[in-house]
Short mmCIF file of C-alpha atoms in Angstrom, two decimals:
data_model
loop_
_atom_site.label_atom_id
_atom_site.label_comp_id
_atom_site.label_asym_id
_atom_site.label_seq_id
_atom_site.Cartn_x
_atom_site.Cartn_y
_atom_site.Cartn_z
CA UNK A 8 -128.51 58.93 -36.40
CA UNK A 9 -131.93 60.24 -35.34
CA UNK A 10 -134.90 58.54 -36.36
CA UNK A 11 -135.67 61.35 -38.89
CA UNK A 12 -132.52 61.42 -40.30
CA UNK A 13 -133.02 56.87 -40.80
CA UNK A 14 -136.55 57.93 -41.89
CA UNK A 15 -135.37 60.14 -44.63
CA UNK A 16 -132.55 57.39 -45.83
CA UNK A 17 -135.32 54.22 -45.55
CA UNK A 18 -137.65 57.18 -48.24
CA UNK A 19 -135.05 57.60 -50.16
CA UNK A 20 -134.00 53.81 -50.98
CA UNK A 21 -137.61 52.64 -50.82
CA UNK A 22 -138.09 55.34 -53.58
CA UNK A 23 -135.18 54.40 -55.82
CA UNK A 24 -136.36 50.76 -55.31
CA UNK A 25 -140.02 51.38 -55.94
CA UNK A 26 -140.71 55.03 -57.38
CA UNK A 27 -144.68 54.28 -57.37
CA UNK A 28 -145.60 54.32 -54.30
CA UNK A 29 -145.22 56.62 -51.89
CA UNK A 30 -144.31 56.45 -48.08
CA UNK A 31 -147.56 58.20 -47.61
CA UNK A 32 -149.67 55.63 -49.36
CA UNK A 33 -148.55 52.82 -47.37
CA UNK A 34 -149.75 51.42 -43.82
CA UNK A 35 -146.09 51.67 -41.89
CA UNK A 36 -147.05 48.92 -39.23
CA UNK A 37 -148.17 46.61 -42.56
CA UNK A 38 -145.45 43.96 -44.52
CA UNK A 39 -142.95 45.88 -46.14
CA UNK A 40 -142.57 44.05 -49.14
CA UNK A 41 -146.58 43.62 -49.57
CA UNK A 42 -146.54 47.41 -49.14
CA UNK A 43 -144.23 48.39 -51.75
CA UNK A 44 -144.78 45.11 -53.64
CA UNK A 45 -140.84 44.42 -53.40
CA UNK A 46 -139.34 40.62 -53.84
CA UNK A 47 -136.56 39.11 -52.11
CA UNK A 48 -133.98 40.76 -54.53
CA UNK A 49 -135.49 44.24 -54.59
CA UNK A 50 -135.21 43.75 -50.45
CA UNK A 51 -131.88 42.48 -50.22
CA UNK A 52 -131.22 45.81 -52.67
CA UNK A 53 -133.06 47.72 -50.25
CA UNK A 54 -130.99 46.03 -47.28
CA UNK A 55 -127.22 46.54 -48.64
CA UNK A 56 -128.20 50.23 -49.53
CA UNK A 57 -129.44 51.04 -45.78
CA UNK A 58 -126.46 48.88 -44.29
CA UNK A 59 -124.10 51.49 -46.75
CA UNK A 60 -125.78 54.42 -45.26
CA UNK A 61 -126.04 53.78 -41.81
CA UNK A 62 -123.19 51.20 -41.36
CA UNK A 63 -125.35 48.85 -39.63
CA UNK A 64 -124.44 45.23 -40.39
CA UNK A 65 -128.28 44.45 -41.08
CA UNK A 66 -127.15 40.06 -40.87
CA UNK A 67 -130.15 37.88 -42.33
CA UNK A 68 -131.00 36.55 -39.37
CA UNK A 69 -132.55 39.75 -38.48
CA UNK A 70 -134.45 39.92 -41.40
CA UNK A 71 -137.21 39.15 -38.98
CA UNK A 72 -136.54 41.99 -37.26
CA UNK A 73 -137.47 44.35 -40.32
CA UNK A 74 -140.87 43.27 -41.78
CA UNK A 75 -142.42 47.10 -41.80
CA UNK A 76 -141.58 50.34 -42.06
CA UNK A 77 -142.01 50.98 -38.53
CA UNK A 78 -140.23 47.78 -37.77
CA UNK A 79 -137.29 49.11 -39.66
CA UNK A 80 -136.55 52.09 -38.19
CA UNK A 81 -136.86 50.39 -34.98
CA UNK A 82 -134.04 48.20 -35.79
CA UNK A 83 -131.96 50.69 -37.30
CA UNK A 84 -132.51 53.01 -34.40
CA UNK A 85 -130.99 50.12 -32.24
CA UNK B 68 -117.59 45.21 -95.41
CA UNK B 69 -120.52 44.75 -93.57
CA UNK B 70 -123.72 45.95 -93.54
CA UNK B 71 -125.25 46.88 -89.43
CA UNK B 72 -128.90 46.41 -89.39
CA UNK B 73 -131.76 46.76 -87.35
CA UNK B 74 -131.82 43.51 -85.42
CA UNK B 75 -134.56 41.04 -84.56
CA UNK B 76 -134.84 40.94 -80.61
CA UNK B 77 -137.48 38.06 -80.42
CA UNK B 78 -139.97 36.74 -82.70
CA UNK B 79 -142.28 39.01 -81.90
CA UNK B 80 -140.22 42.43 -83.16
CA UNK B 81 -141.07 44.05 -86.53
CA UNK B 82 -139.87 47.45 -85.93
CA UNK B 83 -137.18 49.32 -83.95
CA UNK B 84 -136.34 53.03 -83.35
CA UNK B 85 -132.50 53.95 -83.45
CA UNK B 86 -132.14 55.88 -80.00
CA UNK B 87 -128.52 57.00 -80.18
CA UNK B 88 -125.55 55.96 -81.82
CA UNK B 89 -122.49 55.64 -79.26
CA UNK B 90 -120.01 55.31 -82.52
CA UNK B 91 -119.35 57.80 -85.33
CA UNK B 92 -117.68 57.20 -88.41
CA UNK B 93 -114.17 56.31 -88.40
CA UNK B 94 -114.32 54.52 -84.86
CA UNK B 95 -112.71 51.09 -84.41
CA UNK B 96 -115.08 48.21 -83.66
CA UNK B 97 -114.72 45.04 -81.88
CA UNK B 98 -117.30 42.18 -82.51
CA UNK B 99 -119.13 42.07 -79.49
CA UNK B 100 -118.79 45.89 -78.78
CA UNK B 101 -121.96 48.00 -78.12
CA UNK B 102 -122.43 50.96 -80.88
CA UNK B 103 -126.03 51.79 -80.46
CA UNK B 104 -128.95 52.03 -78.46
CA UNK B 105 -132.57 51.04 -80.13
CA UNK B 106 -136.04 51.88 -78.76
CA UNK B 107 -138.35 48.44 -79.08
CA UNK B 108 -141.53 47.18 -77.40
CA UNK B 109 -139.54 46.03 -74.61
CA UNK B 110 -137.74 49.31 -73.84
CA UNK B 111 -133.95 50.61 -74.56
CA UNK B 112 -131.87 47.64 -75.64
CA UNK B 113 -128.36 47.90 -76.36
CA UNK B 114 -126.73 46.50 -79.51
CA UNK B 115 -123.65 44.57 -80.29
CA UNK B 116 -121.58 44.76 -83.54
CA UNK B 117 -121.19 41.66 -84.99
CA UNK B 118 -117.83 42.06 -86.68
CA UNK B 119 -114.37 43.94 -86.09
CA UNK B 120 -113.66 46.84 -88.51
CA UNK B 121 -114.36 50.48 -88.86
CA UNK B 122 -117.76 52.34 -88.92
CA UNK B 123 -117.31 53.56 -92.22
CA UNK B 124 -120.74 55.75 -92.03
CA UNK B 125 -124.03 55.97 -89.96
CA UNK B 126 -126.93 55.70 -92.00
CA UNK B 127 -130.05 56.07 -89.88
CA UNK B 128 -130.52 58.89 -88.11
CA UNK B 129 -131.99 58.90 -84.29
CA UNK B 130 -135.22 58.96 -84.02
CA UNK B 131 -136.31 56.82 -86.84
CA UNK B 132 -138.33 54.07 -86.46
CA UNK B 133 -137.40 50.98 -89.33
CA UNK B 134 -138.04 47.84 -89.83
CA UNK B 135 -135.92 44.69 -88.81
CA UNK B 136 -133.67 44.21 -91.50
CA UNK B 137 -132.78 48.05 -92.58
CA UNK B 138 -129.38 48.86 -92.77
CA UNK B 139 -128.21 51.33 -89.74
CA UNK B 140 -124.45 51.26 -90.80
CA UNK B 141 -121.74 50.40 -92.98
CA UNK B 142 -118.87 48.93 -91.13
CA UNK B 143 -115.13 47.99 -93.06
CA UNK B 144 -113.53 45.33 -92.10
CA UNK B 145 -109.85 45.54 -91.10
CA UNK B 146 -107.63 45.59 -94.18
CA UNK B 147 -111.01 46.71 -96.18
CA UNK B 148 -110.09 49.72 -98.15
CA UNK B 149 -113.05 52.46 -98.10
CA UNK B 150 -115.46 51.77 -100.66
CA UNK B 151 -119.03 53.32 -101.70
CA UNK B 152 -121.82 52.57 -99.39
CA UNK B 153 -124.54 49.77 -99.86
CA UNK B 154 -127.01 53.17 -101.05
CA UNK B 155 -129.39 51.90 -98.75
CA UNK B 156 -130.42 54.25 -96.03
CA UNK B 157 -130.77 57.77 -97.91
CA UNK B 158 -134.91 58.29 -97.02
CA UNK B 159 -133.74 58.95 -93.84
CA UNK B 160 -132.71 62.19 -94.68
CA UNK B 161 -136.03 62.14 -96.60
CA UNK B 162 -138.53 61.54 -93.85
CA UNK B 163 -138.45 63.98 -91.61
CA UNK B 164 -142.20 64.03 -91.28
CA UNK B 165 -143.25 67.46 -89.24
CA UNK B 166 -145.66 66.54 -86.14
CA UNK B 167 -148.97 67.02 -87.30
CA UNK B 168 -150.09 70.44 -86.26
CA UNK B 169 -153.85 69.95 -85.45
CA UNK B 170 -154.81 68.20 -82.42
CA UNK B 171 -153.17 66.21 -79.91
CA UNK B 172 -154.89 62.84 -80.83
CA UNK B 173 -153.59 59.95 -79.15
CA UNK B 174 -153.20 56.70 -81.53
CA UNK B 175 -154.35 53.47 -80.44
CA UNK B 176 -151.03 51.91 -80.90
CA UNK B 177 -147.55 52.25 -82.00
CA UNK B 178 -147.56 52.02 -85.74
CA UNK B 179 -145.70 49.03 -86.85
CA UNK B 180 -145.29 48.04 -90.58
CA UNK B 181 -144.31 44.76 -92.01
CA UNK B 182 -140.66 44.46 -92.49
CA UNK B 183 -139.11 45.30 -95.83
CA UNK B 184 -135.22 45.38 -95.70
CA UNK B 185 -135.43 46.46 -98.98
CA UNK B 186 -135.94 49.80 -97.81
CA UNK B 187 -136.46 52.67 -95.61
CA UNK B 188 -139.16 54.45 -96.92
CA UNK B 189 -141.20 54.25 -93.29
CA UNK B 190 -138.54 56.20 -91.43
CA UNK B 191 -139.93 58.86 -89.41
CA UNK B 192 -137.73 60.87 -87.14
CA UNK B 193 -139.27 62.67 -84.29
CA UNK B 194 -137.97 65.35 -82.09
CA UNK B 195 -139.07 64.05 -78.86
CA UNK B 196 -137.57 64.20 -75.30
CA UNK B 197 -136.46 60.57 -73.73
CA UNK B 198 -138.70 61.03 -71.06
CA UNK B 199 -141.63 62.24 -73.18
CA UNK B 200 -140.83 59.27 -75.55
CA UNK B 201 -140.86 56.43 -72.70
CA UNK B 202 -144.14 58.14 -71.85
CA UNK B 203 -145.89 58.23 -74.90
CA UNK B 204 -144.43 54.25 -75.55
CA UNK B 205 -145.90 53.35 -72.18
CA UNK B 206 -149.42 55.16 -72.90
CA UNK B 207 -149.32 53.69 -76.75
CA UNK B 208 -149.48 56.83 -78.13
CA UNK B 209 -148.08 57.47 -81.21
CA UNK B 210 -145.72 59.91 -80.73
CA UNK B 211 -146.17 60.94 -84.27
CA UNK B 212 -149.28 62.74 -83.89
CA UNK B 213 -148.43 64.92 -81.32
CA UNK B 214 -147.79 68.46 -81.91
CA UNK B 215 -144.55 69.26 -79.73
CA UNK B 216 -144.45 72.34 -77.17
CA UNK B 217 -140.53 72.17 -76.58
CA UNK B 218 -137.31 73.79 -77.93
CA UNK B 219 -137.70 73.67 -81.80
CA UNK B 220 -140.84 72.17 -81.74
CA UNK B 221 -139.90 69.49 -80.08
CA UNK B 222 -142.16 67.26 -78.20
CA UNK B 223 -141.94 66.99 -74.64
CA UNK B 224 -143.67 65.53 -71.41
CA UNK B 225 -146.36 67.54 -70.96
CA UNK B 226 -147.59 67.16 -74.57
CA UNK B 227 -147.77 63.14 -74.25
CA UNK B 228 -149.40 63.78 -70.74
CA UNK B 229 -151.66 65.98 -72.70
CA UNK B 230 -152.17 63.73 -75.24
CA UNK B 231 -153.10 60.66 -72.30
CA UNK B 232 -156.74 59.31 -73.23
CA UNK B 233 -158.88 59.77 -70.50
CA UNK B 234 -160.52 56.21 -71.32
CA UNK B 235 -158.10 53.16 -72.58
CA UNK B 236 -158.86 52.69 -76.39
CA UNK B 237 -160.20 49.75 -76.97
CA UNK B 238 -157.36 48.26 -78.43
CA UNK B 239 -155.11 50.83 -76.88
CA UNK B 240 -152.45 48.37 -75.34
CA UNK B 241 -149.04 49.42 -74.32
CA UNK B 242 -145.96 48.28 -76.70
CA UNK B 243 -145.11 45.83 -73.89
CA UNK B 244 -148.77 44.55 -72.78
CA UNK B 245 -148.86 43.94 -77.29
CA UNK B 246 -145.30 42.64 -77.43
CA UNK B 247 -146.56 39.96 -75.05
CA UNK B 248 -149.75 39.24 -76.00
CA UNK B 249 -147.80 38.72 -79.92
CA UNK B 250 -145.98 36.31 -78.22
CA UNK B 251 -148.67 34.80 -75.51
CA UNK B 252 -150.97 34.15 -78.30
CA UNK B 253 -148.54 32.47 -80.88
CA UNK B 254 -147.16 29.93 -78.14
CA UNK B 255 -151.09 28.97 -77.10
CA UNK B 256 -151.76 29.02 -80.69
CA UNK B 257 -148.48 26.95 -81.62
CA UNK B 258 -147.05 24.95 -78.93
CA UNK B 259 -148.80 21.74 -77.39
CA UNK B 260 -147.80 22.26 -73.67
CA UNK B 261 -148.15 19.85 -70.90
CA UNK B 262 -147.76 20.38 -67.51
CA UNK B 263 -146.14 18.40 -64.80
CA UNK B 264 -145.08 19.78 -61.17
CA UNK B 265 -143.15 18.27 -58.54
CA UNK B 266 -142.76 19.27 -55.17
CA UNK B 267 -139.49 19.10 -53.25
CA UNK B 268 -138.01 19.97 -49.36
CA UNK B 269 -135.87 23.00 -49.61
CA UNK B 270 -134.75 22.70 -46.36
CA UNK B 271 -131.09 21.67 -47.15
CA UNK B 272 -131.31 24.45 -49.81
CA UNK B 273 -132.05 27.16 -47.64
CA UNK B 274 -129.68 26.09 -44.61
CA UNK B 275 -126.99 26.62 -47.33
CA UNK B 276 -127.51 29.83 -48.14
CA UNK B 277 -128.10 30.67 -44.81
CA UNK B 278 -124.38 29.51 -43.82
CA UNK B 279 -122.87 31.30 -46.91
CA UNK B 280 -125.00 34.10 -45.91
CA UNK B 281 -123.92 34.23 -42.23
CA UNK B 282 -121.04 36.29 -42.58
CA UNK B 283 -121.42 37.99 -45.72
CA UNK B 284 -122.26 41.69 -46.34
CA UNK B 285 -125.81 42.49 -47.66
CA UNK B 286 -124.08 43.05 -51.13
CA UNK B 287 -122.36 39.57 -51.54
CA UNK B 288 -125.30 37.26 -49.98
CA UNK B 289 -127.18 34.93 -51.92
CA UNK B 290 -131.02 34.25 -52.74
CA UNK B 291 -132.82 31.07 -52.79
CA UNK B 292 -133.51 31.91 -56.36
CA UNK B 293 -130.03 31.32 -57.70
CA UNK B 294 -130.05 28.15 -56.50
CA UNK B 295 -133.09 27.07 -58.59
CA UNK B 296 -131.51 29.38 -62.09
CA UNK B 297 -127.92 26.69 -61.50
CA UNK B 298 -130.37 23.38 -60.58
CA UNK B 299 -131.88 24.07 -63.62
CA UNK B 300 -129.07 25.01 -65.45
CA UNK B 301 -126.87 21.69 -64.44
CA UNK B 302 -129.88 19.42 -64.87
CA UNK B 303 -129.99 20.36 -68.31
CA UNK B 304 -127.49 18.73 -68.95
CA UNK B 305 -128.82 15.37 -69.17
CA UNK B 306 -131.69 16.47 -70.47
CA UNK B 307 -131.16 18.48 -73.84
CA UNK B 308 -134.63 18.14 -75.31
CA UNK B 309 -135.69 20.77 -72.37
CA UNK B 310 -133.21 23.55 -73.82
CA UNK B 311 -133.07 25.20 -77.56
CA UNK B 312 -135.25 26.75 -80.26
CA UNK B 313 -138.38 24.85 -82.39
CA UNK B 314 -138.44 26.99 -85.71
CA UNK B 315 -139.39 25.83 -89.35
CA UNK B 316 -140.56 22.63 -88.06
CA UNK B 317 -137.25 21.36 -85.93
CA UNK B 318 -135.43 21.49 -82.44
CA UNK B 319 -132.26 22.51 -82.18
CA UNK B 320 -130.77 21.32 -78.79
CA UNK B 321 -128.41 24.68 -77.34
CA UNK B 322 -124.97 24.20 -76.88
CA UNK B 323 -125.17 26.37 -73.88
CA UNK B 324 -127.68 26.98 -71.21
CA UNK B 325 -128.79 30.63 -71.16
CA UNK B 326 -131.33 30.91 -68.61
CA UNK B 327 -134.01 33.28 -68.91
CA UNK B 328 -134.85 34.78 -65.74
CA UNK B 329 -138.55 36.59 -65.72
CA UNK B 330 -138.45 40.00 -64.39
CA UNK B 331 -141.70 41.85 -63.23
CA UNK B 332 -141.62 45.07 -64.78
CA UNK B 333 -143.15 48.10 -62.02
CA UNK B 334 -146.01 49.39 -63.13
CA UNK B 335 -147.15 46.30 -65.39
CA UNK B 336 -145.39 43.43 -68.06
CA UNK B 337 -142.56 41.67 -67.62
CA UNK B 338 -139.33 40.58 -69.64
CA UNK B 339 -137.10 37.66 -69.12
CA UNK B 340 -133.55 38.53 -70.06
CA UNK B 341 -130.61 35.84 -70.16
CA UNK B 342 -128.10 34.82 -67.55
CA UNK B 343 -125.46 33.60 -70.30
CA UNK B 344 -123.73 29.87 -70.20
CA UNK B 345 -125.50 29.37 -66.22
CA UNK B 346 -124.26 25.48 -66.00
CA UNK B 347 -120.97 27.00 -66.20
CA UNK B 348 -120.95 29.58 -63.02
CA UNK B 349 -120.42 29.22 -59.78
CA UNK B 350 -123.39 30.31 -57.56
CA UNK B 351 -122.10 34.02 -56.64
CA UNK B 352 -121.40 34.14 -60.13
CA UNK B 353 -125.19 33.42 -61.33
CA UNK B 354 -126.16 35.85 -58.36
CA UNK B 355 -124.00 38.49 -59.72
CA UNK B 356 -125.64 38.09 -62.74
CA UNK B 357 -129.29 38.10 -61.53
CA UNK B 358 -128.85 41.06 -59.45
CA UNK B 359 -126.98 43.02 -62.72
CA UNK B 360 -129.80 42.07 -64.86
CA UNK B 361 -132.70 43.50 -62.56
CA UNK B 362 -130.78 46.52 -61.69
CA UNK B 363 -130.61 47.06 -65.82
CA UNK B 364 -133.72 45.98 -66.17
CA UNK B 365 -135.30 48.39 -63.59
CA UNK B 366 -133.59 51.06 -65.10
CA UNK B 367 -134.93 49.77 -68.85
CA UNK B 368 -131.04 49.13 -70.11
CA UNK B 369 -130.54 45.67 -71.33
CA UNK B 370 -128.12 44.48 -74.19
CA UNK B 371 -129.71 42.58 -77.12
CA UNK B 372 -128.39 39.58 -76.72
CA UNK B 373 -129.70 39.15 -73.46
CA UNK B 374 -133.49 39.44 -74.48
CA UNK B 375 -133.39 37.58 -77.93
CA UNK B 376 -131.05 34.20 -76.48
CA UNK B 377 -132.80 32.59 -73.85
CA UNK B 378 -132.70 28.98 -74.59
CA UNK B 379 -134.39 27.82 -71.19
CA UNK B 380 -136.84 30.35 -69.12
CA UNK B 381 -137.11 30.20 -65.25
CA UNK B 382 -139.81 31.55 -63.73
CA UNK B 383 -140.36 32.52 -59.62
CA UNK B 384 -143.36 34.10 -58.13
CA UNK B 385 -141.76 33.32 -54.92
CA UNK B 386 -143.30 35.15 -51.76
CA UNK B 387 -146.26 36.11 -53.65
CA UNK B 388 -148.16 33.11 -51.73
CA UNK B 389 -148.46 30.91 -54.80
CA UNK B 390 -148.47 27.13 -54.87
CA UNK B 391 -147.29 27.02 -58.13
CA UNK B 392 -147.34 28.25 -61.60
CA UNK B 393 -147.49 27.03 -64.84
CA UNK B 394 -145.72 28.97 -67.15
CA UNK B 395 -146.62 29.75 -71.04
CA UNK B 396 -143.51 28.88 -73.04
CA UNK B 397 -141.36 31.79 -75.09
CA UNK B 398 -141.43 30.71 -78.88
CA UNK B 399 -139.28 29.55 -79.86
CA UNK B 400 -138.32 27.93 -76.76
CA UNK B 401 -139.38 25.06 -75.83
CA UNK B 402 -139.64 24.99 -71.63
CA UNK B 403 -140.43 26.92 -68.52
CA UNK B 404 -139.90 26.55 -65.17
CA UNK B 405 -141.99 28.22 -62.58
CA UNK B 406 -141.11 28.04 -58.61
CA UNK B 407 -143.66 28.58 -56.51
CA UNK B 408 -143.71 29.77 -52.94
CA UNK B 409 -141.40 28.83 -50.67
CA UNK B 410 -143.54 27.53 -47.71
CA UNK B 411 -143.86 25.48 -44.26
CA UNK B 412 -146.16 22.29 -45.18
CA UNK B 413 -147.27 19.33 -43.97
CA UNK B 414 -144.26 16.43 -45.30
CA UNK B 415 -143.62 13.54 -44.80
CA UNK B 416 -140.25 12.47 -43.34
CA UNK B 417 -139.15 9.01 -41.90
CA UNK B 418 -142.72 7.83 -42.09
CA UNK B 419 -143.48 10.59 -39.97
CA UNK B 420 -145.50 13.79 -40.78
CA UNK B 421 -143.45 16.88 -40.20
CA UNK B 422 -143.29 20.48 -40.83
CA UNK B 423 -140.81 21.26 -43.86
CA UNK B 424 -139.52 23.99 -46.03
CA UNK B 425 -140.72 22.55 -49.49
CA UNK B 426 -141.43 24.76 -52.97
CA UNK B 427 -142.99 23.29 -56.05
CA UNK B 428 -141.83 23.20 -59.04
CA UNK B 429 -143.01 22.94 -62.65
CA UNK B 430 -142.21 22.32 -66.11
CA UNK B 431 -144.15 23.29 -69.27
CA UNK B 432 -142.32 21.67 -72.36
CA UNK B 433 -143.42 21.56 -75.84
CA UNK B 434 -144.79 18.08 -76.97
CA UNK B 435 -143.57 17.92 -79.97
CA UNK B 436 -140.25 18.13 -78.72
CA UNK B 437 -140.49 15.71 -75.41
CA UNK B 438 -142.78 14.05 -73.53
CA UNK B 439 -143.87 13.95 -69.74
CA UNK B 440 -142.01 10.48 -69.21
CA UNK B 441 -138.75 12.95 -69.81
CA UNK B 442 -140.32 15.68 -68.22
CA UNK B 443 -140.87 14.00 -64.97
CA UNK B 444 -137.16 12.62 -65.30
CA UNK B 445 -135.96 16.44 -65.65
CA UNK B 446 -137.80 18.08 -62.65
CA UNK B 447 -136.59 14.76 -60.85
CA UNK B 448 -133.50 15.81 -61.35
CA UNK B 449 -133.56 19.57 -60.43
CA UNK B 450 -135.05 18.38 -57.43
CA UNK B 451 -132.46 15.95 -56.35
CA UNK B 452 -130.04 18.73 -57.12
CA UNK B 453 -131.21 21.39 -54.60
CA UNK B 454 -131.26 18.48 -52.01
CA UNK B 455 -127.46 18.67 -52.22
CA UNK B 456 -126.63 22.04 -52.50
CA UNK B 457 -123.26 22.07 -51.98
CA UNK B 458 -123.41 20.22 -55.56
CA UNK B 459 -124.56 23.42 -57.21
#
């Protein structure tokens, strides 16, 4: 997948997840879940829905791995 | 024959609006079977029939807003031959009050009368879009008062956002910021608290649900978090006085341990629905649960008894960089647990100072119910619990 194609999956779950704020409003290199004020269970929500889409395994131990937007794409890029 | 009526969903409900019925007359009910959806403070809340039978009729229309205690329905029992209806409900028909045709003026509040079973001469049925009505419940606007723009007069989104004040009334709270203000204020005004918290290593805790994690999908792992609802769930257990209702003076001690579980609602308020008999689940089980309930809640569906039969709450601002919280009880319950962050801090281990995984907990408990001495013995307990997790 291209990294437009991930972008436009990682808007559309963030949305679902957290319809108030936008992917415009938020700093992309700043904490994900501080960004979109998301808790563990609205990011493991987040996490199973991108793993669906993209078929990437997305383990916990790479949670690390996926701490902004920016940092996310990265990862799912690969 | 039995008589459906608008139910009491906390202490702090007077009034309910019947959203949709999912029956019609002449449909076989099971006890325990959802027939209808009602609009309250605390969103769309699905409701149970009590009894098996048939629904013999409907008597409140959609759209009206009654008080707890008004007969909605007339369900026969099995073997019940048809007879005349309790002649309860017939205003319905009556009240059909037009939206008042001057002005959009935006109310402070959602009207709410005192209940009268007795009657139904409040009803006021509305022809209002769901979106435009979620709106206009959010904003405190009475929908009422608004002239509608839509199909048949009906009143639609644009006429609540119309209708938005451009400065907050001064009383003009939301139905949820009232709903728990109602019931802030009457357990400060009713409940002697006290306060203890304890602070414990999680470091066994999370190592666990990192292994079960390890090679599990993103869809079956676990969270910290349902290891704290079955800690708390299992130490009840020894310590009844923790988990129940205080009304008319006495505490009844639960049979069952149906954990409340506080959910931040987006956009402001909060609601703390039940994860039903949690001593009795296995961990996946309680996280199958949690995640259910704040999927439904996020999408403001959850069933009745799941808001009005907490008999415990549990409370976790976890990763929001508190220490720890101390919660304000739900009358008429009697405890609250708050978790705190989950942090790396200073511990001591061995006699030696050491970096650990540790989260503090705490307890708020009614005094007239227990005292610290137990208290401390309780959170002891919990604690001792998530240091063998495989015990959960």
């Amino acid at each position: 997948m291209t990294r437009s194609e991930l972008e436009a999956i990682l808007t559309r779950e963030l949305h679902r997840i957290a319809p108030d704020i936008g992917m415009a409003d938020v700093d992309r290199d700043g904490d994900l879940r501080e960004e979109f004020d998301i808790d563990s269970m609205d990011f493991l929500t987040l996490v199973a829905a991108l793993s669906k889409e993209t078929g990437a395994e997305m383990p916990e131990s790479d949670y690390g791995q996926m701490g902004s937007v920016n940092a996310m794409l990265d990862y799912l890029e690969g | 024959m039995g008589v459906f009526r608008m139910p009491s969903l906390g202490s702090d409900m007077e009034a309910g609006t019947l959203t949709e019925w999912l029956v019609k007359p002449g449909d076989a009910v099971k006890r325990g079977d959802i027939i209808a959806v009602i609009e309250t403070q605390k969103g769309a809340i699905e409701i149970e029939v009590f009894e098996d039978g048939v629904v013999e009729e409907l008597q409140a229309v959609p759209g009206t807003t009654v008080p707890v205690g008004t007969p909605l329905a007339v369900i026969r029992g099995e073997g019940e031959a048809e007879a005349a209806p309790e002649p309860a409900a017939s205003a319905a028909a009556v009240a059909e009050a037009p939206p008042a045709p001057s002005e959009a003026r935006p109310a402070a509040s959602a009207e709410i009368r005192p209940p009268d079973p007795q009657s139904l001469v409040t009803a006021t049925r509305i022809r209002i879009s769901p979106a435009a009505r979620r709106l206009a419940e959010r904003l405190g606007i009475d929908a009422a008062r608004l002239a509608g723009s839509g199909p048949g007069g009906a009143i639609v989104l644009a006429d609540v956002e119309k209708a938005q004040p451009a400065a907050p009334a001064p009383d003009g709270m939301s139905g949820m910021r009232a709903a728990i203000a109602a019931a802030m204020v009457r357990s400060k005004r009713e409940i002697p608290h006290y306060y203890l918290a304890h602070t414990v290593d999680i470091g066994a805790a999370e190592d666990f649900v990192a292994r079960a994690n390890k090679d599990r999908g993103p869809a079956d792992r676990l969270l910290l978090a349902a290891l704290f609802v079955k800690a708390v769930a299992l130490a009840v257990g020894k310590y009844p006085e923790f988990n129940g209702f205080f009304d008319d003076g006495a505490f009844t001690p639960a049979p069952s341990v149906h954990a409340g579980m506080a959910i931040n609602l987006r956009g402001g308020g909060l609601v703390a629905p039940a994860i039903h008999d949690a001593q009795g689940l296995s961990l996946d089980a309680v996280m199958a649960a949690m995640r259910d309930l704040v999927t439904r809640v996020r999408a403001g569906r959850f069933r009745q008894r799941e808001l009005s039969d907490p008999t415990i709450t549990i409370s976790s601002l976890g990763e929001r960089g508190v220490d720890l919280l101390a919660g304000v009880i739900y009358p008429p319950q009697v405890a609250i647990l708050g978790f705190g962050t989950p942090a790396e801090r200073p511990w001591v281990r061995d006699g030696k100072v050491v970096a650990a995984r540790t989260v503090t907990l705490t307890l708020s408990a009614d005094h007239r119910v227990s005292d610290g001495h137990r208290g401390a013995l309780f959170l002891n307990r919990i604690g001792r619990l998530l240091l063998e997790p495989e015990t959960l």
